[in-house]
Short mmCIF file of C-alpha atoms and ligand atoms in Angstrom, two decimals:
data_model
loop_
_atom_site.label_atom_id
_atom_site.label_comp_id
_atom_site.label_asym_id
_atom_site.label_seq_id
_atom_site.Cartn_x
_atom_site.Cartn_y
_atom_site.Cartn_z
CA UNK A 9 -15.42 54.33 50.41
CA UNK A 10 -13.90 56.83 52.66
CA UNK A 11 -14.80 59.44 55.13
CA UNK A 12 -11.86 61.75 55.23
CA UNK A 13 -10.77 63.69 58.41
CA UNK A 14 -9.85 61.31 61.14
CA UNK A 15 -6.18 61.24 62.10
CA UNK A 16 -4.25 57.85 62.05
CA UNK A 17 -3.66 56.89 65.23
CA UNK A 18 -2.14 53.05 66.21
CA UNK A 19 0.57 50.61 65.40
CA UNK A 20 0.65 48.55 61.99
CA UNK A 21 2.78 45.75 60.76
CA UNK A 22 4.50 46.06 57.22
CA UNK A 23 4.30 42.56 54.96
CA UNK A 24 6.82 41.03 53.35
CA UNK A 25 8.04 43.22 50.02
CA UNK A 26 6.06 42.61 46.71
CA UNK A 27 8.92 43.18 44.72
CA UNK A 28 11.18 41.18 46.01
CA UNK A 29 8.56 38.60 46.41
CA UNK A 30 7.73 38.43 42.70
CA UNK A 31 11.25 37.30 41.79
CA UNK A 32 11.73 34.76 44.60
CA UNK A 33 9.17 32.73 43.67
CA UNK A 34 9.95 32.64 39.72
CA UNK A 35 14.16 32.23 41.62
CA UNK A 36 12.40 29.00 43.20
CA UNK A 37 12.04 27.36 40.07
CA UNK A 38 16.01 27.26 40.00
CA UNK A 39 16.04 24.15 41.70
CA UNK A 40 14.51 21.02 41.05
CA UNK A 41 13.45 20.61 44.73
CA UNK A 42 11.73 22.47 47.57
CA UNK A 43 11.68 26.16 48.44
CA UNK A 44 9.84 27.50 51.56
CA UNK A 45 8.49 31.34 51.06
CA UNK A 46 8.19 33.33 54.43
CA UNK A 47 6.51 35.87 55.53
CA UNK A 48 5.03 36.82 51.79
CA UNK A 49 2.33 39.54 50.89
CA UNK A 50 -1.54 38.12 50.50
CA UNK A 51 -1.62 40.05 47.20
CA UNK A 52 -2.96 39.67 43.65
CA UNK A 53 0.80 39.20 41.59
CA UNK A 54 1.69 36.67 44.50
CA UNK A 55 -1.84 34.81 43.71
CA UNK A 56 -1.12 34.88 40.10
CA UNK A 57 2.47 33.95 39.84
CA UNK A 58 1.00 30.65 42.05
CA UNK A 59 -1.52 30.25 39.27
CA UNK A 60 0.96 30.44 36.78
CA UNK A 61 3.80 27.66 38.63
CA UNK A 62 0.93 25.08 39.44
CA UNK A 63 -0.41 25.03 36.36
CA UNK A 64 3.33 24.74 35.37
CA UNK A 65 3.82 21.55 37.30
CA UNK A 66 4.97 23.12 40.30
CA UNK A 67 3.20 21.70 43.56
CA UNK A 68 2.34 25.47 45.66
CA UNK A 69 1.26 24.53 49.71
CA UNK A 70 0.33 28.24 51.02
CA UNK A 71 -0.10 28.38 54.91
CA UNK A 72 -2.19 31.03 56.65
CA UNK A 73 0.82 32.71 57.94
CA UNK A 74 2.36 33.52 54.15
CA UNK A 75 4.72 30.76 54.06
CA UNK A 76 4.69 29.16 51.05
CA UNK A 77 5.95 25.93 49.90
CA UNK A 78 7.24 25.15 45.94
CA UNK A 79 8.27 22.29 44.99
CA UNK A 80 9.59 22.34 41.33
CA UNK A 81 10.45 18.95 40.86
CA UNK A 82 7.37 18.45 39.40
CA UNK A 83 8.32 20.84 36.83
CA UNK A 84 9.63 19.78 33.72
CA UNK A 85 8.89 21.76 30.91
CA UNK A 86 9.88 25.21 29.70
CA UNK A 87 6.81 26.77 28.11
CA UNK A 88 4.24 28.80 30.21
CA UNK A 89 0.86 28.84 28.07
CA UNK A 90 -1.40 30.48 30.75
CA UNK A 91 -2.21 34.11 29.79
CA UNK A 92 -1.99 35.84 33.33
CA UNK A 93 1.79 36.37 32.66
CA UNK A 94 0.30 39.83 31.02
CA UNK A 95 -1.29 40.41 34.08
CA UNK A 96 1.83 41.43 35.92
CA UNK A 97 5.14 42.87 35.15
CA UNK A 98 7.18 40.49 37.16
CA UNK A 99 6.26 37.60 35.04
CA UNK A 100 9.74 38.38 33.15
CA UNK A 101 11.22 37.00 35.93
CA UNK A 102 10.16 33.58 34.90
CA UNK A 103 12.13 33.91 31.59
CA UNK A 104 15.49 34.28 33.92
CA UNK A 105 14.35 31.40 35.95
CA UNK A 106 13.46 29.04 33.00
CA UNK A 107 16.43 29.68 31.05
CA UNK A 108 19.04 28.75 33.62
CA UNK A 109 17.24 25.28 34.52
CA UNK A 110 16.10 24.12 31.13
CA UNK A 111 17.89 26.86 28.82
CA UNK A 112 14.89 27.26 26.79
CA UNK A 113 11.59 29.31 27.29
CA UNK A 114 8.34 30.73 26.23
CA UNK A 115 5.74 32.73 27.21
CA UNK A 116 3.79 35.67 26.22
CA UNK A 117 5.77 39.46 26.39
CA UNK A 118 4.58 40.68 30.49
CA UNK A 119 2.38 43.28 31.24
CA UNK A 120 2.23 45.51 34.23
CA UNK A 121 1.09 48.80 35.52
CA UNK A 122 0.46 51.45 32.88
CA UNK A 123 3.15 53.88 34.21
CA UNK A 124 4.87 54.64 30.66
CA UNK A 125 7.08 52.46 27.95
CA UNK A 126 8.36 49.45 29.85
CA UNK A 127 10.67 48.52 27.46
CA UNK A 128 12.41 44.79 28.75
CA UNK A 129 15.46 45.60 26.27
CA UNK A 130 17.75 45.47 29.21
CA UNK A 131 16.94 42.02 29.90
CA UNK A 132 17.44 40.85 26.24
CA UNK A 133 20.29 42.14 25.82
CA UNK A 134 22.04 39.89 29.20
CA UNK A 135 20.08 37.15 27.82
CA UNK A 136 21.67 37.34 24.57
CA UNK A 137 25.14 37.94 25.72
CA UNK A 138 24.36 34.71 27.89
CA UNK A 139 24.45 32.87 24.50
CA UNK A 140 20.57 33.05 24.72
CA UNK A 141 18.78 33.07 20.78
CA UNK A 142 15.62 35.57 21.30
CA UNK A 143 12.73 35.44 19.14
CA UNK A 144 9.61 37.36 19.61
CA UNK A 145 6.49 36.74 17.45
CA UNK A 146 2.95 36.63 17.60
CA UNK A 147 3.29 38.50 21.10
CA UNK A 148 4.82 35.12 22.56
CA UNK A 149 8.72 35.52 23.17
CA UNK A 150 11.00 32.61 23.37
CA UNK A 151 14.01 32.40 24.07
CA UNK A 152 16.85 29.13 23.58
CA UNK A 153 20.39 28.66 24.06
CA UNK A 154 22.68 25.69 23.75
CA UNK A 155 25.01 26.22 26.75
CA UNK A 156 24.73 29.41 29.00
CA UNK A 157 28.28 31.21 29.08
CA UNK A 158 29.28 33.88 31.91
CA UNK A 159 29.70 37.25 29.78
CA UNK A 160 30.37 40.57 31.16
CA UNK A 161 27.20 42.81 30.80
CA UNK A 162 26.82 46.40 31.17
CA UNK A 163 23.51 47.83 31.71
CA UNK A 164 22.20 51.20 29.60
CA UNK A 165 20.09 51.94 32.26
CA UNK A 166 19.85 51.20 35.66
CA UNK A 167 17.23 48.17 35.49
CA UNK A 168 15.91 46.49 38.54
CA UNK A 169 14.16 44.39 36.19
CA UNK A 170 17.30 43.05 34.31
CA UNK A 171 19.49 43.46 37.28
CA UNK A 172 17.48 40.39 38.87
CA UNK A 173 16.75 38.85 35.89
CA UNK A 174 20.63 38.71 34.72
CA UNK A 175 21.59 37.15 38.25
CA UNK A 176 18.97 34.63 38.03
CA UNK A 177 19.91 33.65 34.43
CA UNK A 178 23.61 33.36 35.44
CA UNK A 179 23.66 31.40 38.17
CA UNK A 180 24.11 28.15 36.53
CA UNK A 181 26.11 29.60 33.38
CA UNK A 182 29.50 28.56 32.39
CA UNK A 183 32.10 30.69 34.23
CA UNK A 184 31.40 33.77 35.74
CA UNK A 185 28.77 36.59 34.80
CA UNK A 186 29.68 40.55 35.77
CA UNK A 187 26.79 43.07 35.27
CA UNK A 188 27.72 46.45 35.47
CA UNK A 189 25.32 49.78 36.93
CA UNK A 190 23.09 47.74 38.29
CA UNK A 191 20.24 48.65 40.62
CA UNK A 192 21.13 48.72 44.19
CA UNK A 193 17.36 48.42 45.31
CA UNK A 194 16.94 46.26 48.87
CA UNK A 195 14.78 43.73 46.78
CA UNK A 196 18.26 43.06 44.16
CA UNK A 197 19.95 42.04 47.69
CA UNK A 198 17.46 39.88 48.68
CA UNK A 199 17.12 38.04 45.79
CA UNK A 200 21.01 37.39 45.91
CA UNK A 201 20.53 36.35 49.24
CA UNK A 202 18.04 34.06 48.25
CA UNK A 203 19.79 32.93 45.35
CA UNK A 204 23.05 32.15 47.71
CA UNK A 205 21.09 30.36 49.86
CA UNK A 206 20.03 27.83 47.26
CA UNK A 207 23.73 26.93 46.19
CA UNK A 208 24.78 30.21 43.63
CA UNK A 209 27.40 32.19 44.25
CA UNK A 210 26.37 35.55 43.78
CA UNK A 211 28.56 38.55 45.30
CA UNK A 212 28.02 42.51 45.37
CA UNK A 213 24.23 42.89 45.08
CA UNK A 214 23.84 46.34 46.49
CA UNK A 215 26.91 47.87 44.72
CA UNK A 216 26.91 49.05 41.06
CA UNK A 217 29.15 45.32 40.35
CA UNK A 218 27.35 42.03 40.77
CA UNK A 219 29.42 39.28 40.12
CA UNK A 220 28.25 35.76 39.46
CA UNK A 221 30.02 32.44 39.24
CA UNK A 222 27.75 29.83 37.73
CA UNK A 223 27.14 26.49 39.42
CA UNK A 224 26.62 22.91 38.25
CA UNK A 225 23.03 23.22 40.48
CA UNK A 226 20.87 24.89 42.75
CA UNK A 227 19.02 23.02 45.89
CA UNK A 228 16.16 24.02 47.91
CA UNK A 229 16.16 26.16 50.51
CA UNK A 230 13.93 28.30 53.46
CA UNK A 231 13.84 31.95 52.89
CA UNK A 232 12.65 34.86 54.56
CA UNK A 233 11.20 37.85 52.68
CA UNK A 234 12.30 41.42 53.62
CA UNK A 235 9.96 43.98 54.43
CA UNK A 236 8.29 46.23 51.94
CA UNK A 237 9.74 49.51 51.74
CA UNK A 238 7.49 51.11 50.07
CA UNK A 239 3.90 49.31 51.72
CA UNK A 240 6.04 51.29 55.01
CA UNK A 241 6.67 54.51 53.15
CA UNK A 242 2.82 54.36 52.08
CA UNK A 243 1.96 54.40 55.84
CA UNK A 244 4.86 57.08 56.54
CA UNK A 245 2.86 59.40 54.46
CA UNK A 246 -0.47 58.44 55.13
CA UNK A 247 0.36 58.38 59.37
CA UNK A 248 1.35 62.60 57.94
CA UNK A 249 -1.23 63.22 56.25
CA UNK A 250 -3.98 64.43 58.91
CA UNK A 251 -2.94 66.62 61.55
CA UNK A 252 -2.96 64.97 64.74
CA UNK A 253 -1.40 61.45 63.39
CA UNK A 254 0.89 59.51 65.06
CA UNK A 255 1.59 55.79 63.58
CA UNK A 256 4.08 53.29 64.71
CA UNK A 257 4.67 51.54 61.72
CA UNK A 258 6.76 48.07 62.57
CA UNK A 259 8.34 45.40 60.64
CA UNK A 260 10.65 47.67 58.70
CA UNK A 261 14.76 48.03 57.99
CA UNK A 262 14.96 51.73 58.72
CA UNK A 263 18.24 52.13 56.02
CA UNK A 264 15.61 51.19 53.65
CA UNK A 265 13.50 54.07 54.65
CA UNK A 266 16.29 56.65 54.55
CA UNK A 267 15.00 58.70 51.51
CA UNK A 268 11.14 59.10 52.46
CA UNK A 269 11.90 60.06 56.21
CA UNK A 270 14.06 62.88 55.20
CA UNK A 271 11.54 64.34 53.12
CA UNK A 272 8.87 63.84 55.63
CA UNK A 273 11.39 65.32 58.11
CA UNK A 274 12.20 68.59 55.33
CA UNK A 275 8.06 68.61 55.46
CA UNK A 276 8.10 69.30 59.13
CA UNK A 277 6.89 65.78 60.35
CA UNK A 278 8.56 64.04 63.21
CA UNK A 279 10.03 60.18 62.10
CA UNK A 280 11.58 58.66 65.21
CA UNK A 281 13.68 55.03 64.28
CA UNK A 282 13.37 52.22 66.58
CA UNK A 283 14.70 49.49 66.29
CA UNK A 284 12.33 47.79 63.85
CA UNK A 285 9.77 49.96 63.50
CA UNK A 286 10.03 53.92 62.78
CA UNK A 287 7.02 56.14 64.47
CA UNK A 288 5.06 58.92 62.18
CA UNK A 289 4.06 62.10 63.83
CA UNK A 290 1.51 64.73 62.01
CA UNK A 291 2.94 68.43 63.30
CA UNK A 292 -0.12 70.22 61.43
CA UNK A 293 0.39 71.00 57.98
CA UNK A 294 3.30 70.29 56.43
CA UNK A 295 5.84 72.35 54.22
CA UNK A 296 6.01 71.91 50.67
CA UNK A 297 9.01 70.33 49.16
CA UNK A 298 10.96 69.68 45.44
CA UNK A 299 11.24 65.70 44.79
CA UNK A 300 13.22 64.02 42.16
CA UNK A 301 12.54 60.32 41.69
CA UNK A 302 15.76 58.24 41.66
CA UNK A 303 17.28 54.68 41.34
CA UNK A 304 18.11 53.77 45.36
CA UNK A 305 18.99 54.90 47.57
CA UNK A 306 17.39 57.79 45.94
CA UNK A 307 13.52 58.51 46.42
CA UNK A 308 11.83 55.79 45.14
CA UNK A 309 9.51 56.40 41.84
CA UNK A 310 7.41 53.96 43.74
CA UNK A 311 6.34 56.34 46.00
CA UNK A 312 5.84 59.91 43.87
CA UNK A 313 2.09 59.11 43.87
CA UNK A 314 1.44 58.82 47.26
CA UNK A 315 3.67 62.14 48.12
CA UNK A 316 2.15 64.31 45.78
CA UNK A 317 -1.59 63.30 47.53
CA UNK A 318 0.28 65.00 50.84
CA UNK A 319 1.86 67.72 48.78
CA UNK A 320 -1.33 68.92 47.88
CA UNK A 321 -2.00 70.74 51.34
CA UNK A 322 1.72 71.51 51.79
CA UNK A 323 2.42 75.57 53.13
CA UNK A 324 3.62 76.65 49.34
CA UNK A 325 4.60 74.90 45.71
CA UNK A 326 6.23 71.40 45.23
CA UNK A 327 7.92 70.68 42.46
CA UNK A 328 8.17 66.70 41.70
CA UNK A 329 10.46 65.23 38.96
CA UNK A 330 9.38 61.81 38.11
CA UNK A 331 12.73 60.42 36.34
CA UNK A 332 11.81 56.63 36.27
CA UNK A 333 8.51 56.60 34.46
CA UNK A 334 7.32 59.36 32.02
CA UNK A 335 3.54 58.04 32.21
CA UNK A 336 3.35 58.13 36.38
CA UNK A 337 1.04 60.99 36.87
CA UNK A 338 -2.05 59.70 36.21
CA UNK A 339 -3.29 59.65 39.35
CA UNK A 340 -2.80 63.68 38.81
CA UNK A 341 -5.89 64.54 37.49
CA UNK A 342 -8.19 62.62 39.67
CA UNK A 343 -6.55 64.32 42.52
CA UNK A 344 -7.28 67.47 40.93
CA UNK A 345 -11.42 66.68 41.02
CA UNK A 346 -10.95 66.32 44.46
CA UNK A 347 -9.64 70.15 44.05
CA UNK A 348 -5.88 69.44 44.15
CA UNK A 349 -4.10 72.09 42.27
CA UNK A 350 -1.19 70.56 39.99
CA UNK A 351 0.20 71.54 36.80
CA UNK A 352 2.06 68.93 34.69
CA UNK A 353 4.53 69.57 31.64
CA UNK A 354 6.61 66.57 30.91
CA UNK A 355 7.89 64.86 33.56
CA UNK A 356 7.63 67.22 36.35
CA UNK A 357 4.20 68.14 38.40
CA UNK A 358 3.88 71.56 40.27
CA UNK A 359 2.20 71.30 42.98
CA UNK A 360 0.18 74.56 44.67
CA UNK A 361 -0.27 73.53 48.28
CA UNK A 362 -4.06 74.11 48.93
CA UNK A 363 -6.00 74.00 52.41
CA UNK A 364 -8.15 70.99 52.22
CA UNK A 365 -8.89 68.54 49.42
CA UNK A 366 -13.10 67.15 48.51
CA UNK A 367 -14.31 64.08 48.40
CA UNK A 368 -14.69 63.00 44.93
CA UNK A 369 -15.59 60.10 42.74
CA UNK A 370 -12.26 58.82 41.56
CA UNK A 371 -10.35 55.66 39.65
CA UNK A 372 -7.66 54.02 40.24
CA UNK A 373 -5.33 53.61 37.32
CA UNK A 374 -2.48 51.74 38.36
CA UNK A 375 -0.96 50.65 41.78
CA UNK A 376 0.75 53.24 43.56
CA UNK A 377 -2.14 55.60 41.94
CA UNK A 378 -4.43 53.70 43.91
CA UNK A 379 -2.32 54.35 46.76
CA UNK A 380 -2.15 58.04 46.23
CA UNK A 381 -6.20 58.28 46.21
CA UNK A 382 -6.55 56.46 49.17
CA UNK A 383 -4.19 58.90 51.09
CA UNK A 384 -6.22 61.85 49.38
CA UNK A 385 -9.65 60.46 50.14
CA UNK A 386 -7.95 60.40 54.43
CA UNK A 387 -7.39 63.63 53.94
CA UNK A 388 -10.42 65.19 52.08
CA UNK A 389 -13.55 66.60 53.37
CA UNK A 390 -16.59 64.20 53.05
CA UNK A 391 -16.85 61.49 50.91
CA UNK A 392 -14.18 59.66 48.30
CA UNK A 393 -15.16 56.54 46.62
CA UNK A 394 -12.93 54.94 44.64
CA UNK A 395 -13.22 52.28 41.96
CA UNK A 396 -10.55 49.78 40.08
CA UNK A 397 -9.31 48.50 43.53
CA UNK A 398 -7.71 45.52 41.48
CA UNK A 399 -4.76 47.41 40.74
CA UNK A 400 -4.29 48.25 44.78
CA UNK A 401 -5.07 44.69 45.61
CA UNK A 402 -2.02 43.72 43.19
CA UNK A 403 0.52 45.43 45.86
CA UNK A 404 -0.96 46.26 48.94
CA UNK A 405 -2.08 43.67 51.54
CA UNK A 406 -5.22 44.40 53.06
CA UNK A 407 -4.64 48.55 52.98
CA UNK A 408 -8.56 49.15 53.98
CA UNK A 409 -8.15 46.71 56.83
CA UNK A 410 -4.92 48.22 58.40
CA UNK A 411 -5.93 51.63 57.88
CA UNK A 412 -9.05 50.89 59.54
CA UNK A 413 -7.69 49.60 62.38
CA UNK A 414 -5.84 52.95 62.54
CA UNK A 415 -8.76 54.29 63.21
CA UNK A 416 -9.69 55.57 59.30
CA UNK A 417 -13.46 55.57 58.24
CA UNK A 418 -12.80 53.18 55.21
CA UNK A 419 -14.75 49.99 53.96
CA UNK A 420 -14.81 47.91 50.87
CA UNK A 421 -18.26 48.33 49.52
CA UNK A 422 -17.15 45.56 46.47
CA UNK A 423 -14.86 43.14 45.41
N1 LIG B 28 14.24 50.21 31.25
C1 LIG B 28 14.71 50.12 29.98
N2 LIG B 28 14.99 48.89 29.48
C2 LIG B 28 14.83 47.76 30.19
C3 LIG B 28 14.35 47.84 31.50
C4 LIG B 28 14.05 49.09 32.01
O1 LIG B 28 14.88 51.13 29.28
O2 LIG B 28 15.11 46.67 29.68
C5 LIG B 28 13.95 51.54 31.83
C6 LIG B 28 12.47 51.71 32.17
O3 LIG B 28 11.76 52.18 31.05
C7 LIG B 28 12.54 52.71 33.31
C8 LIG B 28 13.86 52.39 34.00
O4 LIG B 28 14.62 51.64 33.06
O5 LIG B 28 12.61 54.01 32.79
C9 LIG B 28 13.74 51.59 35.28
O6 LIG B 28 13.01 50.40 35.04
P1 LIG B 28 13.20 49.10 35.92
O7 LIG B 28 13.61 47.99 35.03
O8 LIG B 28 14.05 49.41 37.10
O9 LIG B 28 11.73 48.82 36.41
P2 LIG B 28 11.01 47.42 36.54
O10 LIG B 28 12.00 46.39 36.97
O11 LIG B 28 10.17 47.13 35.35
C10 LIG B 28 10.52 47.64 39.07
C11 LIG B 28 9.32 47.59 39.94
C12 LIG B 28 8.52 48.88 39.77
C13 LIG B 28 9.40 50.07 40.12
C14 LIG B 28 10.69 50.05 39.27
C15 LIG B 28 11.67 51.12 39.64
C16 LIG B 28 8.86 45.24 39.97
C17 LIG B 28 7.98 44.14 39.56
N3 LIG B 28 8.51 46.44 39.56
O12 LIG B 28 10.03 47.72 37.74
O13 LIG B 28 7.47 48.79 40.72
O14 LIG B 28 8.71 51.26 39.84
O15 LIG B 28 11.34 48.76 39.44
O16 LIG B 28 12.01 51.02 40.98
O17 LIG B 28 9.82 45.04 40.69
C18 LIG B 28 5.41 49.25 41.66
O18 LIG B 28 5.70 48.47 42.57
O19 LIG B 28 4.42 50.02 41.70
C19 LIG B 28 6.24 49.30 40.47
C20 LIG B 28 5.85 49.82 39.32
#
């Protein structure tokens, strides 16, 4: 429940990213030891990846302070019966994982946010040309392979998905792997950089190359998780949102944030970079803008629902190309009962910048939808209340809480 109006006004800390998160801990698996987890979201997809790993075998220790211990030894087979892998999309991560320790695996096809066709073809295809045999049937997909062989793998589309997946599957292949237009997103180097500190040899992650020479075997290792670029480009927009905002948001890698602070600068908000933390400045209302959603360093798809909540008071018409995911505007026409004034045909929105957005009764349909209401309901006159938090709690670490303490009239009225 919010009461929309009051500027945000304060300093708040960014958690560790989600997706980067959801592919260490399936990368943890790797080794047939201990990993240590730092600095990781309290979210839903971490809670149910845990589920997923104890009931696995793994041993899971969670401290208050998001470290989190896995120790995989206990691990020992390859077939994941619990049905929560639907529950998130990053359970395909576990297929990578499984594959390169036991070179078999099974679980039911992932799930996700309802954002369009999430199509895991990508993936299949590395896994195949890993020597992997791929059978899907019954909604369960397995996959088996004798011996794991380095291949070289070129990518249809760039897949942040099958990017990570690929390296995880080839670290302890025969010979050396090369995937070709790959993603570049910060989370692909961190994974790498988790993966190299457990023993692989993994080289170019953040290029359009990654290159990986298989090893005999992986070994535990302490890791820290980068910040999440888009939990700090949620805050970016929401700090601009309400005129008279002004938000130090810290815990961030400001090359990270390179796409979403130029916009918000073309918009006529003031972004100052320091050091690790980048302050938000509300000049009045902002200008309206064209976005095109893009595989980084582009703008990130991630964060087209949250904009277009801000676009919706912008001086004049937005145009936003959503290039990732046809199905992302569904957050599009619960804005508009809150009065928002967008048009969509295909894949791009038009946005009429209006003065002032109502409080409304609205729904959350998927994450970064969530995300997008909240920021409208901040903005709106009166009251918003908005239902199907689950799919916020999946991503976003205690949003009511931090926005709160930015001085936002927002509670949780249920769980
Ligand atoms: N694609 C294929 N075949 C594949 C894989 C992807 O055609 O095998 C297409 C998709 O349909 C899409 C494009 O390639 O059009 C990009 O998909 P990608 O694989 O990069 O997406 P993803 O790995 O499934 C991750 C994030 C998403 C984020 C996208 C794009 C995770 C768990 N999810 O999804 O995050 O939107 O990359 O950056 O990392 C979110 O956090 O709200 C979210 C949806």
């Amino acid at each position: 429940m919010i009461n929309g109006g009051k500027p945000l006004v304060g300093q708040v800390a960014v958690s560790g990213a989600k997706n980067a998160t959801v592919a260490l801990i399936p990368a943890a698996l790797l080794a047939n030891d201990k990993c240590a987890l730092e600095n990781l979201p309290l979210i839903r997809d971490v809670q149910v990846l845990m589920e997923i790993i104890e009931q696995m075998g793994a041993k899971v220790r969670k401290d208050g302070t998001g470290t989190l211990e896995i120790d995989s030894s206990g691990l020992n087979h390859p077939h994941i019966t619990n049905g929560k892998v639907k529950e998130l999309r990053a359970s395909y991560y576990l297929l990578g994982a499984l594959l390169a320790r036991f070179k078999e695996v099974s679980m039911a096809y992932p799930g996700g946010c309802d954002i369009g066709l999430r199509p895991i073809d990508q993936h299949i295809k590395g896994f195949k040309a890993l020597g992997a045999e791929v059978e899907i049937e019954h909604g369960i997909i397995s996959l088996k392979a004798d011996r794991l062989v380095g291949s070289h793998i070129f990518l249809d589309v760039v897949s942040v998905g099958a990017t990570i997946n690929l390296m995880i599957a080839a670290t302890m292949a025969e010979g050396t792997t090369v995937l070709e237009n790959v993603a570049k997103e910060p989370h692909v180097v961190d994974v790498a950089n988790f993966l190299n500190s457990m023993g692989a040899e993994v080289k170019g992650a953040g290029t359009d190359v990654i290159r990986v020479k298989g090893v005999e075997s992986m070994h535990g290792s302490t890791y820290m998780v980068i910040p999440d670029q888009i939990e700090a480009g949620t805050y970016m927009i929401a700090a601009a949102a309400i005129p008279g905002g002004d938000v130090i948001i810290e815990n961030v890698i400001p090359k990270h944030l390179d796409s979403i602070a130029a916009k918000l600068i073309e918009m006529g908000v003031e972004v100052q970079f320091n050091g690790d933390s980048v302050r938000v400045i509300s000049k009045g209302r902002p200008r309206s803008v064209d976005i095109k959603t893009l595989p980084y360093p582009g703008f990130p798809t991630d964060l087209q629902q949250p904009i277009t909540s801000l676009l919706t008071q912008a001086e004049g018409t937005s145009m936003i190309t959503e290039s990732i995911w046809e199905g992302r505007f569904r957050h599009v026409d619960e804005l508009k009962r809150m009065g928002a004034d967008i048009k969509v045909e295909g894949r791009v929105a038009v946005v009429e910048g209006i003065r002032g957005l109502s409080g409304s009764k609205v729904s959350a349909t998927d994450l970064r939808a969530g995300a997008a209401l909240v920021i409208a309901g901040l903005m709106a006159r009166g009251q918003t209340e908005i239902n199907n938090l689950f799919h916020i709690d999946r991503g976003y670490e205690n949003l009511e809480g931090k926005l709160a303490s930015l001085g936002a009239d927002i509670k949780r009225i249920k769980y």
